[in-house]
Short mmCIF file of C-alpha atoms in Angstrom, two decimals:
data_model
loop_
_atom_site.label_atom_id
_atom_site.label_comp_id
_atom_site.label_asym_id
_atom_site.label_seq_id
_atom_site.Cartn_x
_atom_site.Cartn_y
_atom_site.Cartn_z
CA MET A 1 146.64 107.35 88.29
CA THR A 2 145.12 104.36 90.27
CA SER A 3 141.39 103.26 88.79
CA MET A 4 139.67 104.93 92.26
CA GLU A 5 141.72 108.35 91.33
CA LYS A 6 140.14 108.06 87.51
CA ARG A 7 136.68 107.93 88.19
CA LEU A 8 136.59 110.06 91.02
CA GLN A 9 138.44 112.47 88.96
CA LYS A 10 135.46 111.86 86.27
CA GLU A 11 133.05 112.38 89.61
CA LEU A 12 134.48 115.80 90.27
CA GLN A 13 134.54 117.51 86.85
CA ALA A 14 130.93 116.62 86.21
CA MET A 15 129.35 117.73 89.95
CA THR A 16 131.46 120.79 89.22
CA LYS A 17 130.19 121.48 85.69
CA ASP A 18 126.77 120.57 86.42
CA PRO A 19 126.27 120.57 90.11
CA PRO A 20 122.75 119.47 91.64
CA VAL A 21 121.24 122.19 93.12
CA GLY A 22 122.08 122.94 96.16
CA VAL A 23 124.66 120.84 96.22
CA LYS A 24 128.52 122.08 96.01
CA VAL A 25 132.36 120.29 96.21
CA ASN A 26 134.43 122.39 98.84
CA MET A 27 137.47 122.97 96.72
CA GLU A 28 139.64 124.01 98.93
CA SER A 29 138.39 119.97 101.28
CA LEU A 30 139.84 117.64 98.40
CA SER A 31 142.99 115.96 99.29
CA SER A 32 145.46 115.24 96.71
CA ASN A 33 144.76 111.68 95.80
CA LEU A 34 140.83 112.64 95.78
CA SER A 35 140.33 110.25 98.66
CA GLU A 36 138.84 112.63 101.16
CA TRP A 37 136.47 115.16 99.75
CA VAL A 38 133.76 117.46 101.59
CA VAL A 39 130.38 118.58 100.27
CA ASP A 40 127.73 121.56 100.95
CA ILE A 41 124.65 121.35 100.80
CA ASP A 42 122.41 123.62 101.51
CA GLY A 43 118.77 122.92 102.90
CA ALA A 44 115.98 123.10 100.43
CA THR A 45 113.72 125.86 99.94
CA GLY A 46 110.87 125.56 101.36
CA THR A 47 111.54 122.41 103.76
CA LEU A 48 112.23 122.09 107.13
CA TYR A 49 116.30 122.85 106.69
CA GLU A 50 115.59 126.16 104.63
CA GLY A 51 118.45 128.30 104.97
CA GLU A 52 120.68 126.18 107.20
CA LYS A 53 124.07 124.88 105.77
CA PHE A 54 125.34 121.40 106.32
CA GLN A 55 128.81 119.84 105.11
CA LEU A 56 129.09 115.77 104.26
CA GLY A 57 132.74 114.50 104.45
CA PHE A 58 133.13 111.39 102.27
CA LYS A 59 136.17 109.38 101.65
CA PHE A 60 137.16 106.93 99.63
CA THR A 61 138.66 103.95 99.78
CA PRO A 62 141.84 102.65 96.99
CA ARG A 63 138.86 99.86 96.25
CA TYR A 64 135.88 102.84 95.30
CA PRO A 65 133.88 101.98 93.57
CA PHE A 66 133.28 98.43 94.46
CA ASP A 67 133.47 99.56 98.35
CA SER A 68 130.98 102.29 99.52
CA PRO A 69 132.05 105.46 100.44
CA GLN A 70 131.98 106.71 103.92
CA VAL A 71 129.54 109.48 103.97
CA MET A 72 128.54 111.22 107.13
CA PHE A 73 127.90 114.88 108.18
CA ILE A 74 130.72 116.63 109.92
CA GLY A 75 131.18 120.35 111.32
CA ARG A 76 129.35 121.99 113.86
CA ASN A 77 126.00 122.03 112.31
CA ILE A 78 124.03 118.03 112.24
CA PRO A 79 120.98 118.14 110.70
CA VAL A 80 118.24 117.09 113.18
CA HIS A 81 116.26 114.64 111.39
CA PRO A 82 114.90 111.35 112.39
CA HIS A 83 117.73 109.23 109.86
CA ILE A 84 120.60 111.32 111.22
CA TYR A 85 122.31 110.87 114.35
CA SER A 86 123.70 114.17 116.77
CA ASN A 87 127.49 112.48 115.60
CA GLY A 88 127.03 112.99 112.16
CA HIS A 89 126.18 109.58 111.45
CA ILE A 90 123.46 108.95 108.73
CA CYS A 91 121.39 105.84 108.56
CA LEU A 92 120.60 105.30 104.83
CA SER A 93 120.66 101.92 102.47
CA ILE A 94 122.95 102.98 99.65
CA LEU A 95 125.97 104.05 101.87
CA THR A 96 126.39 100.19 103.16
CA GLU A 97 124.16 97.77 102.32
CA ASP A 98 122.76 98.75 98.65
CA TRP A 99 125.40 100.12 97.71
CA SER A 100 126.34 99.73 94.06
CA PRO A 101 129.42 100.57 91.61
CA ALA A 102 126.93 102.60 89.71
CA LEU A 103 125.77 105.02 91.95
CA SER A 104 128.23 108.19 92.49
CA VAL A 105 129.17 111.05 94.95
CA GLN A 106 126.52 112.88 92.97
CA SER A 107 123.51 110.20 93.59
CA VAL A 108 124.51 110.08 97.27
CA CYS A 109 124.35 113.72 98.07
CA LEU A 110 121.23 113.91 96.21
CA SER A 111 119.72 110.85 98.10
CA ILE A 112 120.73 112.74 101.27
CA VAL A 113 118.61 116.44 99.78
CA SER A 114 115.59 114.28 99.17
CA MET A 115 115.71 112.67 102.45
CA LEU A 116 116.14 116.10 104.57
CA SER A 117 113.61 117.82 101.94
CA SER A 118 111.04 114.51 102.73
CA CYS A 119 111.33 115.26 106.52
CA LYS A 120 107.67 116.14 108.27
CA GLU A 121 109.59 116.77 111.93
CA LYS A 122 112.90 117.65 113.11
CA LYS A 123 113.55 115.12 115.81
CA LEU A 124 116.83 113.51 116.48
CA PRO A 125 116.50 108.97 115.95
CA PRO A 126 114.92 107.44 118.41
CA ASP A 127 118.21 105.32 119.74
CA ASN A 128 119.71 108.56 119.07
CA ALA A 129 121.69 108.08 123.44
CA ILE A 130 122.45 105.15 123.11
CA TYR A 131 124.01 104.78 119.56
CA VAL A 132 126.39 107.56 119.86
CA ARG A 133 127.72 106.55 122.87
CA THR A 134 128.70 103.18 122.13
CA CYS A 135 128.91 103.22 117.96
CA SER A 136 132.48 102.84 115.90
CA LYS A 137 133.75 106.53 114.80
CA ASP A 138 133.48 105.07 111.40
CA PRO A 139 129.54 104.73 109.83
CA LYS A 140 130.24 101.64 107.95
CA LYS A 141 131.15 99.63 110.97
CA THR A 142 128.36 99.69 112.28
CA ARG A 143 125.15 97.18 111.40
CA TRP A 144 122.35 99.27 110.28
CA TRP A 145 118.82 98.29 110.43
CA TYR A 146 117.31 100.41 108.15
CA HIS A 147 113.68 101.12 109.61
CA ASP A 148 111.66 102.43 106.95
CA ASN A 149 111.64 104.51 103.93
CA SER A 150 108.96 106.99 104.70
CA VAL A 151 111.24 110.09 105.37
CA MET B 1 134.23 83.40 121.00
CA ASP B 2 135.12 81.78 124.65
CA GLY B 3 132.48 79.67 126.70
CA ASN B 4 131.66 82.14 128.88
CA PHE B 5 130.15 85.25 126.77
CA SER B 6 127.71 86.82 127.86
CA TYR B 7 125.83 90.08 126.71
CA ASP B 8 126.69 93.40 127.31
CA PRO B 9 124.30 95.69 126.20
CA ALA B 10 126.35 98.73 126.85
CA LYS B 11 129.01 96.94 123.94
CA ASN B 12 128.66 97.65 120.43
CA TYR B 13 128.71 94.14 118.87
CA ASP B 14 128.94 95.35 114.97
CA GLU B 15 132.85 95.69 114.84
CA ASP B 16 133.10 92.58 115.65
CA THR B 17 130.57 90.94 113.51
CA MET B 18 131.70 92.52 110.77
CA ALA B 19 135.29 92.02 111.26
CA GLN B 20 134.48 88.42 111.19
CA GLN B 21 132.49 88.61 108.20
CA ARG B 22 135.60 90.27 106.58
CA ALA B 23 137.50 87.33 107.82
CA ILE B 24 135.25 84.67 105.89
CA GLU B 25 135.43 86.43 103.02
CA LYS B 26 139.14 86.37 103.03
CA GLU B 27 139.12 82.78 103.45
CA ILE B 28 136.81 81.96 100.57
CA ALA B 29 138.79 84.61 98.48
CA GLU B 30 141.95 82.73 99.43
CA SER B 31 141.16 79.14 98.87
CA GLN B 32 139.20 79.70 95.44
CA SER B 33 140.04 81.76 92.19
CA LEU B 34 137.37 83.96 90.75
CA ILE B 35 137.29 81.75 88.01
CA GLY B 36 139.12 78.08 88.64
CA SER B 37 140.43 75.05 86.50
CA VAL B 38 138.28 72.66 84.45
CA LEU B 39 137.83 69.94 87.56
CA SER B 40 136.50 66.02 86.99
CA PHE B 41 134.03 65.09 89.00
CA ASP B 42 135.66 62.59 90.85
CA ASP B 43 138.39 65.88 91.56
CA ILE B 44 134.98 67.20 93.32
CA VAL B 45 132.89 64.58 94.81
CA GLU B 46 134.50 64.45 97.48
CA GLU B 47 134.02 68.47 98.31
CA TYR B 48 130.22 67.53 96.97
CA ALA B 49 129.29 64.57 99.28
CA LYS B 50 130.83 65.47 103.00
CA GLU B 51 127.99 67.55 103.50
CA ASP B 52 124.89 64.79 102.74
CA ALA B 53 125.37 61.46 101.00
CA VAL B 54 122.00 62.89 98.58
CA TYR B 55 124.97 64.80 96.46
CA ARG B 56 126.77 61.70 96.03
CA HIS B 57 124.55 59.82 93.93
CA LYS B 58 123.53 63.42 92.52
CA VAL B 59 127.00 64.15 91.42
CA GLU B 60 126.72 60.00 89.50
CA ASP B 61 123.78 61.97 87.86
CA LEU B 62 125.83 64.82 86.79
CA LYS B 63 128.53 62.69 85.36
CA THR B 64 125.63 61.02 82.70
CA ARG B 65 125.96 64.33 80.92
CA TYR B 66 128.31 66.22 81.85
CA LYS B 67 132.36 65.53 81.70
CA THR B 68 133.45 68.52 83.83
CA VAL B 69 132.70 71.18 85.98
CA ARG B 70 134.48 74.63 86.39
CA LYS B 71 134.65 76.07 89.65
CA VAL B 72 133.73 80.07 90.23
CA ARG B 73 134.46 82.10 93.89
CA GLY B 74 131.08 82.19 96.35
CA ASP B 75 131.47 85.68 96.58
CA GLY B 76 127.58 86.41 96.18
CA ASN B 77 128.50 87.09 92.31
CA CYS B 78 129.11 83.70 90.91
CA PHE B 79 126.36 83.38 88.85
CA PHE B 80 127.56 86.37 87.07
CA ARG B 81 130.70 85.35 86.51
CA ALA B 82 129.80 82.12 85.53
CA PHE B 83 127.42 83.05 82.62
CA GLY B 84 129.92 85.57 81.27
CA PHE B 85 133.12 83.18 81.58
CA ALA B 86 130.78 80.41 80.39
CA TYR B 87 129.51 82.47 77.79
CA LEU B 88 132.56 84.48 76.37
CA GLU B 89 134.15 80.27 76.54
CA ARG B 90 131.68 79.63 73.69
CA LEU B 91 131.71 82.46 71.54
CA LEU B 92 135.62 81.59 71.24
CA THR B 93 134.50 79.23 68.61
CA ARG B 94 130.72 80.94 67.55
CA PRO B 95 131.50 84.25 65.50
CA GLU B 96 128.19 84.58 64.50
CA GLU B 97 126.84 84.68 68.03
CA TYR B 98 129.62 86.84 68.65
CA SER B 99 128.26 89.64 66.12
CA ARG B 100 125.04 89.60 67.77
CA PHE B 101 126.02 89.78 71.01
CA VAL B 102 128.55 92.60 70.24
CA ASP B 103 125.46 94.49 68.33
CA ILE B 104 123.24 93.47 71.28
CA THR B 105 125.49 94.64 74.11
CA GLN B 106 126.47 97.86 72.39
CA LYS B 107 122.83 99.04 71.81
CA SER B 108 122.21 98.30 75.68
CA LYS B 109 124.13 101.49 77.13
CA ASP B 110 121.51 103.91 75.01
CA LYS B 111 118.52 101.36 76.61
CA LEU B 112 119.71 101.86 79.93
CA LEU B 113 120.61 105.79 79.46
CA ALA B 114 116.79 105.76 78.52
CA LEU B 115 115.65 104.34 82.01
CA GLY B 116 117.75 106.92 83.88
CA PHE B 117 120.64 105.25 84.54
CA PRO B 118 123.90 107.57 85.38
CA GLN B 119 125.58 108.26 82.36
CA PHE B 120 128.93 109.00 83.29
CA THR B 121 128.77 105.67 85.66
CA LEU B 122 126.97 103.78 83.19
CA GLU B 123 129.36 104.92 80.19
CA ASP B 124 132.70 103.41 82.64
CA PHE B 125 131.07 100.38 83.29
CA HIS B 126 129.87 99.50 79.44
CA ASP B 127 133.39 100.34 77.92
CA VAL B 128 135.33 97.92 80.39
CA PHE B 129 132.43 95.33 79.56
CA MET B 130 133.30 95.98 75.55
CA ASP B 131 136.88 95.57 75.91
CA ILE B 132 136.88 92.35 77.95
CA VAL B 133 133.76 91.18 75.12
CA SER B 134 136.68 92.19 72.39
CA GLN B 135 138.85 90.04 73.82
CA VAL B 136 137.27 87.21 72.06
CA LYS B 137 138.23 88.58 68.84
CA SER B 138 141.53 89.88 69.19
CA PRO B 139 141.89 86.29 68.60
CA GLY B 140 140.81 85.35 72.09
CA THR B 141 142.16 82.75 73.86
CA VAL B 142 140.15 80.18 76.69
CA GLU B 143 143.73 80.91 78.98
CA LYS B 144 144.12 84.50 78.20
CA LEU B 145 140.16 84.77 79.17
CA LYS B 146 140.33 83.18 82.34
CA GLU B 147 143.86 85.23 83.10
CA THR B 148 141.10 88.41 82.77
CA PHE B 149 138.00 87.15 84.52
CA ASN B 150 140.57 86.46 87.21
CA ASP B 151 141.47 90.03 87.64
CA GLN B 152 139.31 91.47 89.94
CA GLY B 153 139.53 95.05 88.83
CA LEU B 154 138.29 94.28 85.54
CA SER B 155 136.01 91.14 86.45
CA ASP B 156 134.23 93.39 88.86
CA TYR B 157 133.30 96.21 85.89
CA PHE B 158 132.69 93.28 83.68
CA VAL B 159 130.14 91.30 86.45
CA VAL B 160 128.29 95.18 87.43
CA TYR B 161 127.75 95.79 83.94
CA LEU B 162 125.72 92.11 83.70
CA ARG B 163 123.90 92.92 86.83
CA LEU B 164 122.87 96.70 85.15
CA LEU B 165 121.64 94.99 82.24
CA VAL B 166 119.77 92.93 84.59
CA SER B 167 118.31 95.75 86.62
CA GLY B 168 117.71 97.49 82.99
CA GLU B 169 115.24 94.71 81.85
CA LEU B 170 113.28 94.32 85.13
CA GLN B 171 112.73 98.02 85.43
CA GLY B 172 112.26 98.11 81.19
CA ASN B 173 109.11 95.36 81.35
CA GLU B 174 108.14 96.18 85.11
CA GLY B 175 104.58 94.70 83.96
CA GLU B 176 106.36 91.51 83.85
CA TYR B 177 108.01 91.08 86.75
CA LEU B 178 106.22 93.14 89.51
CA HIS B 179 104.46 90.00 90.42
CA PHE B 180 107.38 87.78 90.87
CA ILE B 181 108.50 90.39 93.60
CA ASP B 182 109.11 89.43 96.86
CA GLY B 183 107.89 91.81 99.73
CA GLU B 184 105.76 94.90 99.42
CA ARG B 185 108.40 96.36 96.98
CA THR B 186 108.76 98.18 93.50
CA VAL B 187 110.51 96.76 90.87
CA LYS B 188 112.65 99.88 91.14
CA GLU B 189 113.47 98.98 95.17
CA PHE B 190 114.18 95.47 94.23
CA CYS B 191 116.76 96.19 91.64
CA GLY B 192 118.75 99.20 94.55
CA GLN B 193 118.61 95.93 96.55
CA GLU B 194 118.90 92.48 95.21
CA VAL B 195 120.53 93.38 91.61
CA GLU B 196 122.48 96.80 91.48
CA PRO B 197 124.63 95.90 95.04
CA MET B 198 128.02 93.63 94.27
CA GLY B 199 127.23 90.31 96.27
CA LYS B 200 123.81 89.85 96.32
CA GLU B 201 123.09 86.16 95.40
CA SER B 202 120.83 85.45 91.59
CA ASP B 203 117.60 83.66 91.99
CA HIS B 204 115.27 82.69 89.11
CA ILE B 205 114.55 86.26 88.10
CA HIS B 206 118.08 87.36 87.79
CA ILE B 207 118.16 84.26 85.58
CA VAL B 208 115.27 84.85 83.45
CA ALA B 209 116.19 88.84 83.06
CA LEU B 210 120.10 88.31 81.91
CA ALA B 211 118.77 85.68 79.34
CA ARG B 212 116.42 87.45 78.04
CA SER B 213 118.32 91.05 78.22
CA VAL B 214 121.23 89.31 75.68
CA GLY B 215 119.17 87.17 74.18
CA VAL B 216 121.22 83.81 75.38
CA PRO B 217 119.20 80.64 76.53
CA VAL B 218 120.78 79.15 80.09
CA ALA B 219 119.84 76.35 81.75
CA VAL B 220 120.48 75.07 85.19
CA GLU B 221 120.94 71.92 86.80
CA TYR B 222 120.12 72.44 90.47
CA MET B 223 121.83 70.47 93.28
CA ASP B 224 119.31 70.18 96.13
CA ARG B 225 118.57 67.08 99.15
CA GLU B 226 115.38 66.49 97.23
CA GLY B 227 115.59 62.71 94.98
CA ASN B 228 118.75 61.02 93.37
CA LYS B 229 118.84 63.48 90.46
CA CYS B 230 119.39 66.61 89.58
CA ASN B 231 116.46 69.09 88.52
CA LEU B 232 117.39 70.79 85.03
CA LEU B 233 115.61 74.30 84.57
CA SER B 234 115.77 76.01 81.14
CA PHE B 235 115.81 79.58 80.87
CA SER B 236 114.88 80.59 77.58
CA PRO B 237 114.23 84.43 76.18
CA GLY B 238 111.05 83.77 74.84
CA GLU B 239 109.44 85.91 73.09
CA GLY B 240 109.63 88.79 75.24
CA GLY B 241 113.53 88.43 75.29
CA GLU B 242 116.19 89.62 72.70
CA GLY B 243 115.89 86.61 70.17
CA GLY B 244 119.08 84.42 69.81
CA GLN B 245 119.92 82.37 67.16
CA GLU B 246 120.21 79.25 69.62
CA ALA B 247 116.61 78.13 71.31
CA GLN B 248 118.31 75.16 73.36
CA PRO B 249 120.61 76.34 76.22
CA SER B 250 124.38 75.75 75.46
CA LEU B 251 125.06 77.61 79.01
CA PHE B 252 124.70 75.18 81.28
CA LEU B 253 125.47 76.25 85.01
CA LEU B 254 125.13 73.67 88.53
CA TYR B 255 123.58 75.46 91.17
CA ARG B 256 124.39 73.98 95.10
CA PRO B 257 122.55 75.81 97.64
CA GLY B 258 123.66 79.44 97.78
CA HIS B 259 126.38 78.69 94.45
CA TYR B 260 126.67 78.54 90.51
CA ASP B 261 129.31 76.84 88.61
CA ILE B 262 129.77 75.96 85.57
CA LEU B 263 129.04 72.59 83.76
CA TYR B 264 130.59 71.26 80.03
CA PRO B 265 128.38 68.57 78.90
CA LEU B 266 129.63 65.28 77.33
#
């Protein structure tokens, strides 16, 4: 087993044994070497996303956890949020610049849930149209400009 | 890029820029091992001096106090890797200091857990870190350590744990460090942005925090463009830090803007 698989096995165990509220690994989605995951996310009670269901796609390189995972919303329902583009790309610094190998699938999911929960108004990022037209398919190939931490 | 470049606002340049960054990183990785061999100053004077004649005088100054230098790869982790290697190398001949260090780093895991670091990722890094430290005793040799530190996987695990120790020191003593942080950031934000991610360069605050968290005084020769001599700055664990046996720094690093190498005193 490679060190990436070993690490992801441990993460998977922790996530299935003790999952954070509203976060669930979709077991059917897992590829055999664990390099791709889908995680089901429920919009938290009492937030603008209550009752909505979302899916996060994770992809890991063999250099994980030194390389950050590629994380984006996938499927039919993409949350409308000032830091989430309509193609599913997420503007969140821990996914690129501020990624640390001590973070994990769980900590990424928690950050995204908290980003949704603290949202005050459902609206697209101001540059959504141009970004979606010109960006790479891989959000990690975008040099993100992190606007603020308020939502 | 050719001379006729004109900016096209409808085009996305991110991929080109990032490909260029990766090419630079690859070039550095191919030309410099993570931990290099011991070199004399005559071996490196040309390289150091080519940027600036002032550096030539500074190398002469270094020669009056140090016998050799060991180069470390400039990948943003060089302070941590240089510190880690130079310190373990020193422990090879200091069994008492080794025991103290093992004791302190064993206990560090629970301290970090108490600060809220996630258990299973922390444990992973701590276990590999302790394995590497124990190579000093097995019995260790400089060659074996060098091999370990040049194994990117192991070496990076070691660096991550040192970064976590620094983050723990800063967050555990927030009040003492808050005023030394640039920008309007909390200590926790600073750690998330400038300490824990790999490749983020180290400044005084990282050095002070590492010296204090493991009780190891370290001295840095600053080789900048002012004057004819290098400036020596000592970072000692002081009263708030973990008490080591050594009051005087025994670990010497050379800083040239953006980069740390290891120095060996005469």
